[in-house]
Coordinates of C-alpha atoms and ligand atoms in Angstrom, one line a residue:
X96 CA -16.2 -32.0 -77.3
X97 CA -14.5 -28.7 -77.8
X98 CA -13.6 -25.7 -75.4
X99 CA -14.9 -22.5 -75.0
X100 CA -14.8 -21.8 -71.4
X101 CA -12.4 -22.8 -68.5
X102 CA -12.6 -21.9 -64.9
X103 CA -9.5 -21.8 -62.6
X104 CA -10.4 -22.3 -59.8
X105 CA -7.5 -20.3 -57.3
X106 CA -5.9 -16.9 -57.9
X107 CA -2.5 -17.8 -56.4
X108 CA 1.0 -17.6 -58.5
X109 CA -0.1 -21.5 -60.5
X110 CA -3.8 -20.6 -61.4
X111 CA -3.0 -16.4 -62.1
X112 CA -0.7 -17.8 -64.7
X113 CA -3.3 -20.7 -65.7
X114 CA -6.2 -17.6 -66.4
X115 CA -3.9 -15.8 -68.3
X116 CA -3.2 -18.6 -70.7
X117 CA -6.2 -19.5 -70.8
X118 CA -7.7 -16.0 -71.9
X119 CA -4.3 -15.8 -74.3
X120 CA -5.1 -18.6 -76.1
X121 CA -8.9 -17.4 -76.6
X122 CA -10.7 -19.0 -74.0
X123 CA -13.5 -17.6 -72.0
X124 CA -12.3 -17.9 -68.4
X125 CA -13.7 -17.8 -65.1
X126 CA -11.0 -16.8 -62.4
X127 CA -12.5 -17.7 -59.0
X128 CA -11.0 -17.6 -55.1
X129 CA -12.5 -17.8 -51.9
X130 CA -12.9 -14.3 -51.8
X131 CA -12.5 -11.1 -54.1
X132 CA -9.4 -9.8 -52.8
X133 CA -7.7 -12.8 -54.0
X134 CA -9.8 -12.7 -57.3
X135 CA -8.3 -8.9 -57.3
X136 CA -5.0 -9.6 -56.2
X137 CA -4.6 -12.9 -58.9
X138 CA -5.8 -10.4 -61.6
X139 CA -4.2 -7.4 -60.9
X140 CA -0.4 -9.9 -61.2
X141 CA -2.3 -10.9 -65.4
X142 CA -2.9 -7.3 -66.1
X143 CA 1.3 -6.7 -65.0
X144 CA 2.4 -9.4 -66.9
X145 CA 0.5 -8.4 -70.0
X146 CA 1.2 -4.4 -69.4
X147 CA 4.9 -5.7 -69.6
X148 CA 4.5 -7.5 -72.7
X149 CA 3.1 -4.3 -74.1
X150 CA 5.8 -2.5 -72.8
X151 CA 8.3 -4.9 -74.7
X152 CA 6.2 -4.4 -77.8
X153 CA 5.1 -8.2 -77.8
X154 CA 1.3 -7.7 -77.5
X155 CA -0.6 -4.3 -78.7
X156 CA -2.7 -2.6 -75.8
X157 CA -5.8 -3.7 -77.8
X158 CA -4.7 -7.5 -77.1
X159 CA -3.9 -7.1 -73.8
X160 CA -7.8 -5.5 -73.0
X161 CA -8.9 -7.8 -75.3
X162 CA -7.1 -10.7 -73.0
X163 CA -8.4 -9.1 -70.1
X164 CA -11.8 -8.8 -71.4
X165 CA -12.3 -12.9 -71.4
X166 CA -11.3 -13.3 -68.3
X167 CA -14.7 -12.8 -65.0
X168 CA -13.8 -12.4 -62.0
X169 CA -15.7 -15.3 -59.4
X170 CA -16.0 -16.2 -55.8
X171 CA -18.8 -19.0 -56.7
X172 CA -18.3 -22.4 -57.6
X173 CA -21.6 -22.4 -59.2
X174 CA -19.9 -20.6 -62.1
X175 CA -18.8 -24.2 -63.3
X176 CA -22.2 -24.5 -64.6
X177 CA -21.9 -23.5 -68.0
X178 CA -17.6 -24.2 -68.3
X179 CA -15.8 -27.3 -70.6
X180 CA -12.9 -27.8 -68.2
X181 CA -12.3 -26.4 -64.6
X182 CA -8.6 -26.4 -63.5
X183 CA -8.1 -27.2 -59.9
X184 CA -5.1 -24.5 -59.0
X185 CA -5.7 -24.3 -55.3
X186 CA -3.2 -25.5 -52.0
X187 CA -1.5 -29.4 -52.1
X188 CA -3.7 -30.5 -49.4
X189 CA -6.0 -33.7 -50.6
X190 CA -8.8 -33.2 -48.0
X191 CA -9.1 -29.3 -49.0
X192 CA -8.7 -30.5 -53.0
X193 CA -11.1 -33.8 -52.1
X194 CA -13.7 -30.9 -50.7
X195 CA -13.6 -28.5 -54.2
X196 CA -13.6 -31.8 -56.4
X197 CA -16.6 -33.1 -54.8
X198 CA -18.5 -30.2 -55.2
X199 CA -17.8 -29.3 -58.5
X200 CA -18.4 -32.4 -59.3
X201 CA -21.9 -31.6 -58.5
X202 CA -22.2 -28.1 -60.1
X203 CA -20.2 -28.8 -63.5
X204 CA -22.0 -30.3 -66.6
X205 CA -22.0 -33.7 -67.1
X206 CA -19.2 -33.1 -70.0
X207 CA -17.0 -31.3 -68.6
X208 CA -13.4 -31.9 -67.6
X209 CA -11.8 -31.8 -64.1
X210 CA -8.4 -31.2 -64.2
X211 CA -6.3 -30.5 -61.6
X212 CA -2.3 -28.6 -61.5
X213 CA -1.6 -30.7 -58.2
X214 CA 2.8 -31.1 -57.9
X215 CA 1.9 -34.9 -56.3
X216 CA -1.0 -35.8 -54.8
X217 CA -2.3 -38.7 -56.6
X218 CA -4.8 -37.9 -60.1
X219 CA -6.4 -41.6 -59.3
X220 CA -7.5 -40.8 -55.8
X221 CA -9.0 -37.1 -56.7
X222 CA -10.8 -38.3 -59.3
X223 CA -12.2 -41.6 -56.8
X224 CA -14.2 -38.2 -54.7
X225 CA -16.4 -37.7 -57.9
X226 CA -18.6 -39.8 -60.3
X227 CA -16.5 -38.6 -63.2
X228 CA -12.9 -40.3 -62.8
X229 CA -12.8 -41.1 -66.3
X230 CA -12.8 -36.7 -66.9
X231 CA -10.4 -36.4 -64.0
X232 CA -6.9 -35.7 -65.1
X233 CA -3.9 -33.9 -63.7
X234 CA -2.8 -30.4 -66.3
X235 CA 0.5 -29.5 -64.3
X236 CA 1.3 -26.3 -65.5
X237 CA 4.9 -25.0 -64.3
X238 CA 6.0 -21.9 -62.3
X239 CA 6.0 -19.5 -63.8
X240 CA 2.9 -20.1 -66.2
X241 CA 3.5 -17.7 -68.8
X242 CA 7.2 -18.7 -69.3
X243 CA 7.3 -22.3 -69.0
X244 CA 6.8 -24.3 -71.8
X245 CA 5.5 -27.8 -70.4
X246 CA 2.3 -29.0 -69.5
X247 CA 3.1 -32.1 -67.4
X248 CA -0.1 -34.2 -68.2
X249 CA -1.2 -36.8 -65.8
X250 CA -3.4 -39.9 -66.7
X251 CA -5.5 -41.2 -63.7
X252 CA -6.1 -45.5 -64.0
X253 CA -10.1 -44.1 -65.2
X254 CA -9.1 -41.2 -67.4
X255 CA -9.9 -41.9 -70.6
X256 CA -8.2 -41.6 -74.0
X257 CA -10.4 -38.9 -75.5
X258 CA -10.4 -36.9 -72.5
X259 CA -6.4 -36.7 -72.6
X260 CA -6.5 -36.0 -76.1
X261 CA -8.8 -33.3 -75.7
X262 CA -6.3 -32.3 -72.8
X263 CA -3.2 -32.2 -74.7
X264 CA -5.1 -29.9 -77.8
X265 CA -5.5 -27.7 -75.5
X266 CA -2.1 -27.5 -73.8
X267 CA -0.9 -26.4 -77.2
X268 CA -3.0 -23.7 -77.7
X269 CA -2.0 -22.3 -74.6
X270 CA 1.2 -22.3 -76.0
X271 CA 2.7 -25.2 -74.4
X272 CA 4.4 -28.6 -74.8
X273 CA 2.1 -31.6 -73.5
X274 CA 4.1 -34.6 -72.1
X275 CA 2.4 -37.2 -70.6
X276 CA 3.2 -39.4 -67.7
X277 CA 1.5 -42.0 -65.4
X278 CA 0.0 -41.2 -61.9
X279 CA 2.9 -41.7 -59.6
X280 CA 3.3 -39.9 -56.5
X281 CA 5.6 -36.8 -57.4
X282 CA 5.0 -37.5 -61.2
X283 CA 8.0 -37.2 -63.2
X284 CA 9.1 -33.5 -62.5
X285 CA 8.6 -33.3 -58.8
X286 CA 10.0 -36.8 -58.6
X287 CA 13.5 -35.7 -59.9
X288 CA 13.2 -31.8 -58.9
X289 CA 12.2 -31.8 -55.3
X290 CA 14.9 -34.4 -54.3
X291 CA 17.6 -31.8 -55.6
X292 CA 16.2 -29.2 -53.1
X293 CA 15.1 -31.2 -50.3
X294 CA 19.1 -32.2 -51.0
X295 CA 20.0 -28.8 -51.1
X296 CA 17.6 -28.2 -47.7
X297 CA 19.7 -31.1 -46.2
X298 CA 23.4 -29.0 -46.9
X299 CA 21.9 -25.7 -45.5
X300 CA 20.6 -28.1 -42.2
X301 CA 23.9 -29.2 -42.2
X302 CA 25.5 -26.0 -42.4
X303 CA 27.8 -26.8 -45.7
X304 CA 27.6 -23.6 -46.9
X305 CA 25.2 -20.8 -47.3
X306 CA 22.0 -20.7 -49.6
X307 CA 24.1 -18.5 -51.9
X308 CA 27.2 -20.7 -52.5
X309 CA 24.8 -23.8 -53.3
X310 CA 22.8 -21.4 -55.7
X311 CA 26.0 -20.6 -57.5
X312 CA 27.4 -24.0 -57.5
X313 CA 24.5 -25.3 -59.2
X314 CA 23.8 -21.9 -61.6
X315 CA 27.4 -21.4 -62.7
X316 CA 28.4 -25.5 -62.3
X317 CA 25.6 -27.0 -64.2
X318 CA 24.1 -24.3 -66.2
X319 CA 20.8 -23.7 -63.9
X320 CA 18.7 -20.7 -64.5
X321 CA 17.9 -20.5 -60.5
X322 CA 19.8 -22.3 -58.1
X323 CA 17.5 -24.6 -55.9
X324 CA 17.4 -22.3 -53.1
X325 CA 16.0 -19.8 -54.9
X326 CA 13.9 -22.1 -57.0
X327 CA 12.4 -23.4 -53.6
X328 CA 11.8 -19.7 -52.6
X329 CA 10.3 -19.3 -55.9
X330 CA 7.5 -22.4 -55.5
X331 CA 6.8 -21.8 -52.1
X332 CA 8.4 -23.9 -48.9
X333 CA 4.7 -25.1 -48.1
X334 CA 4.2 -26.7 -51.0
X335 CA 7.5 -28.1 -51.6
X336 CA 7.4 -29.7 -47.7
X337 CA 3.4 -31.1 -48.8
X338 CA 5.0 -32.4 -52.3
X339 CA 7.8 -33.8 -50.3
X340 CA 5.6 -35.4 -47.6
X341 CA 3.4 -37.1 -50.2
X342 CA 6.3 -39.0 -51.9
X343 CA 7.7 -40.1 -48.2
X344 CA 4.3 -41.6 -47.9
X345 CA 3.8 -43.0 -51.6
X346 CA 7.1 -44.5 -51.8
X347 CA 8.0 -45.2 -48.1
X348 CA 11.6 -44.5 -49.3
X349 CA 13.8 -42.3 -46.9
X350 CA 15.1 -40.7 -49.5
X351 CA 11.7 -38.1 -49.8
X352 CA 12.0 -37.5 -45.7
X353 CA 12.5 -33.7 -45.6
X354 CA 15.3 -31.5 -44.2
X355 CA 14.3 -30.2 -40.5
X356 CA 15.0 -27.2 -41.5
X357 CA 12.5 -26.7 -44.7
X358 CA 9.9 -28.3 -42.0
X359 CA 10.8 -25.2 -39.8
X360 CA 10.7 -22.7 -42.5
X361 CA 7.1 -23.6 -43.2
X362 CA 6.4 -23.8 -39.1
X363 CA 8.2 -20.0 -39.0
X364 CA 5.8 -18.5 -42.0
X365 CA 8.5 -18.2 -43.6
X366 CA 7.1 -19.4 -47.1
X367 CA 9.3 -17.7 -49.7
X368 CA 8.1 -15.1 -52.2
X369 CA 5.2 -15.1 -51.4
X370 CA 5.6 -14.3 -47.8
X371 CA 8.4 -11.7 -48.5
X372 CA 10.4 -14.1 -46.4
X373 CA 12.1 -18.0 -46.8
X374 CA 15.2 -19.4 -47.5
X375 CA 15.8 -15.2 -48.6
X376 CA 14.8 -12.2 -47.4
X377 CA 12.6 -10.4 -50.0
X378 CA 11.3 -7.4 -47.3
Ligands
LIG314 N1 5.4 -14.1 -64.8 C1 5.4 -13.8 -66.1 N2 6.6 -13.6 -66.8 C2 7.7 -13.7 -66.1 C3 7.8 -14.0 -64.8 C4 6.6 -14.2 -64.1 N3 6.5 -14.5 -62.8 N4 9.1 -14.0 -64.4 C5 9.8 -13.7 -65.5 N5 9.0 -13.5 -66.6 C6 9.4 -13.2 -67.9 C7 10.1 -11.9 -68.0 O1 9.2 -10.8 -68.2 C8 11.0 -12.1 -69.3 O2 10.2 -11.9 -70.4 P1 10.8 -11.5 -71.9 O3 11.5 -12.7 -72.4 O4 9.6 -11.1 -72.6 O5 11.8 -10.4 -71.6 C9 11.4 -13.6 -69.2 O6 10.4 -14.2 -68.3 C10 12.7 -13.8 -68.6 O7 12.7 -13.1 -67.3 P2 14.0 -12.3 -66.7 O8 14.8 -11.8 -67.8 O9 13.4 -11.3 -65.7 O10 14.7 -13.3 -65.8 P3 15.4 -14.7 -66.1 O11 16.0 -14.7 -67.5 O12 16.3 -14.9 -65.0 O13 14.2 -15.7 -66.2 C11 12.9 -17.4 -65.1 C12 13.3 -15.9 -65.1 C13 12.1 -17.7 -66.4 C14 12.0 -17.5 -63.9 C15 14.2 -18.3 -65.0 O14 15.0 -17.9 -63.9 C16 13.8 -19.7 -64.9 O15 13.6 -20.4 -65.8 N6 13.9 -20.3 -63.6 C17 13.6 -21.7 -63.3 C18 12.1 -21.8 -63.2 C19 11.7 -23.2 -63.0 O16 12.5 -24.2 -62.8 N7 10.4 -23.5 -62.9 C20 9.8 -24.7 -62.6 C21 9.5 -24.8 -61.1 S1 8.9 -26.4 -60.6 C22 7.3 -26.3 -61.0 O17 6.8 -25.4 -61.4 C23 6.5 -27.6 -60.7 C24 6.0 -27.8 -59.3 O18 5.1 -28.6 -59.2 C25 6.6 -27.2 -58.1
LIG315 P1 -0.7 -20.3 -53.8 O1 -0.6 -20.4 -52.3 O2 0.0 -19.2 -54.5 O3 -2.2 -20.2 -54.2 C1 -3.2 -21.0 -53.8 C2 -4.6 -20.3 -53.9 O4 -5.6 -21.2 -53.7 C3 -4.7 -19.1 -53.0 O5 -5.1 -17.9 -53.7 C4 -5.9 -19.6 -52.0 O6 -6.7 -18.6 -51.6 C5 -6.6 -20.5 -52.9 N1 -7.4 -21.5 -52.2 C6 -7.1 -22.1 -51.1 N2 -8.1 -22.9 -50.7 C7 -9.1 -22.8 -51.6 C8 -10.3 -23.3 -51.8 N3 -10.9 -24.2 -50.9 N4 -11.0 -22.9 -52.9 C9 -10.5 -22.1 -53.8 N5 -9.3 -21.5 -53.6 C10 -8.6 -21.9 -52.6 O7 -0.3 -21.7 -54.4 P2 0.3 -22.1 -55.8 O8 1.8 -22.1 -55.7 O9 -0.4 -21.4 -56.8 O10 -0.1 -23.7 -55.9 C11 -1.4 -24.1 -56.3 C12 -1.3 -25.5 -56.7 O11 -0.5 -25.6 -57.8 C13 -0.8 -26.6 -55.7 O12 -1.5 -27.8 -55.9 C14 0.6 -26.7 -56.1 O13 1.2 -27.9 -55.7 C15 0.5 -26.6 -57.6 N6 1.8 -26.2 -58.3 C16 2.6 -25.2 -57.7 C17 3.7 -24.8 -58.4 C18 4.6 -23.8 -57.8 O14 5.7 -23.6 -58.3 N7 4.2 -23.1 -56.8 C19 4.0 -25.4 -59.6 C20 3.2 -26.3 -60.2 C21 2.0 -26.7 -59.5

């Protein structure tokens, strides 16, 4: 099976990036949302990013229409009809996930791929909610997309062989560097990252020190390009609390229980970037 045409399916930071390497690499790609503000809003962040790169003199104005040009706008699932792969990009809530899985289950052909860019929730389980769960497989693409090198590739206990290796092709010709891991809660990255900021959470509970002495402990001590405060600001406090929450529950380890205070951030609205408000104050 080969790939012409990929829908990501949410607009947000993950699946924005997702479309636009997706249309980079030469894929026809169906951006959809719940509604077309989001559509607009996901689209008008790509057409930034790539007026940038112009800018810079890294792509020519005639690549970045040409980029733009594979890329439809959609706020209908049914737009899976004709597509190889749809990437799930959409919030790190199962039930919401289980829902979008089940139907497009339904509307995508019988040899397409259902991947989804899930931080934790388990690749086995998602694909259980359709008849496919040897196509299911988790594609988790890192923040932010355009930048970041690794695909994080996730094999559910059905997925198949083929359908990873047809999964890691293309990873690569988006640009990126496939590594594989099994279907643990967390998966690999998550597993190691999220217990640094939940840690990091726990000091500013505490009252150790403030966000910006932890962020330059860790960015001038140990070399990070973001310290985790910023980093947590920069994924969202929602997601990292649901990533978090999910590994408390896989594991039943303590370790995973998250800081009060990230729970109260998310409880606030106070979600990071993407709210203008979180651990910083971006207004
Ligand atoms: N979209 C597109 N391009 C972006 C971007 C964005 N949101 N942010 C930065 N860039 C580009 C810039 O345009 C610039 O491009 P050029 O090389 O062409 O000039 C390049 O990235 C570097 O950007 P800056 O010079 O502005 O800033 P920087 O050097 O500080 O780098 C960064 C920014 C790449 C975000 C860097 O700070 C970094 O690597 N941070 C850590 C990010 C990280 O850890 N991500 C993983 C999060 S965890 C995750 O994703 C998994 C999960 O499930 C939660
Ligand atoms: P986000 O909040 O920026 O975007 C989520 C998008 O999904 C929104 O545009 C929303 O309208 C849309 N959405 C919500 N419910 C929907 C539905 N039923 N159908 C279609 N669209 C729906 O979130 P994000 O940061 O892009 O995260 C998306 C996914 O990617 C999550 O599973 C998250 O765990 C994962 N992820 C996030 C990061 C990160 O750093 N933020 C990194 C890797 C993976």
């Amino acid at each position: 099976m080969t790939i012409k045409k990929i829908m990501v399916i949410g607009a947000g930071q993950m699946g924005g990036g997702i479309a636009q390497v997706s249309a980079q690499a030469g894929y026809d790609t169906v951006q959809y949302d719940i509604n077309m503000d989001l559509v607009n809003k996901g689209l008008a962040v790509i057409e930034k990013n790539l007026s940038r790169d112009v800018s810079k003199g890294k792509k020519s104005k005639e690549d970045k229409a040409a980029i733009l040009g594979r890329i439809k706008p959609s706020v209908k699932l049914e737009d899976a009809a004709d597509c190889d792969l749809v990437v799930e990009a959409i919030v790190e809530n199962f039930d919401i996930k289980k829902q979008v899985f089940s139907q497009l289950d339904q509307i995508a052909p019988a040899h397409a791929i259902l991947a989804s860019n899930t931080s934790s929730l388990p690749i086995t389980q998602i694909a259980a909610t359709t008849k496919r769960p040897e196509k299911v497989i988790g594609m988790h693409f890192m923040n932010p997309v355009p930048v970041m090198k690794l695909v994080e590739i996730i094999r559910g206990l059905a997925t198949t062989d083929e359908v990873y290796k047809i999964i890691e092709e293309a990873s690569i010709k988006m640009g990126k560097t496939p590594v594989w891991c099994k279907d643990v809660p967390g998966f690999i990255s998550n597993r190691v990252l999220q217990v640094m900021i939940n840690e990091a959470l726990w000091e500013l509970y505490e009252g150790v020190a403030p966000a910006e002495n932890i962020d330059n402990i860790m960015k001038l001590g140990m070399n990070h390009p973001m310290g985790p405060c910023e980093l947590a600001d920069l994924i969202g406090l929602d997601t990292i609390l649901s990533i978090l929450n999910v590994m408390y529950d896989g594991y039943g380890d303590p370790k995973y229980r998250p800081s009060p205070l990230l729970k109260q951030y998310v409880q606030a609205g106070w979600l990071g970037r993407k709210t203008g408000k979180g651990i910083y104050d971006y207004r």
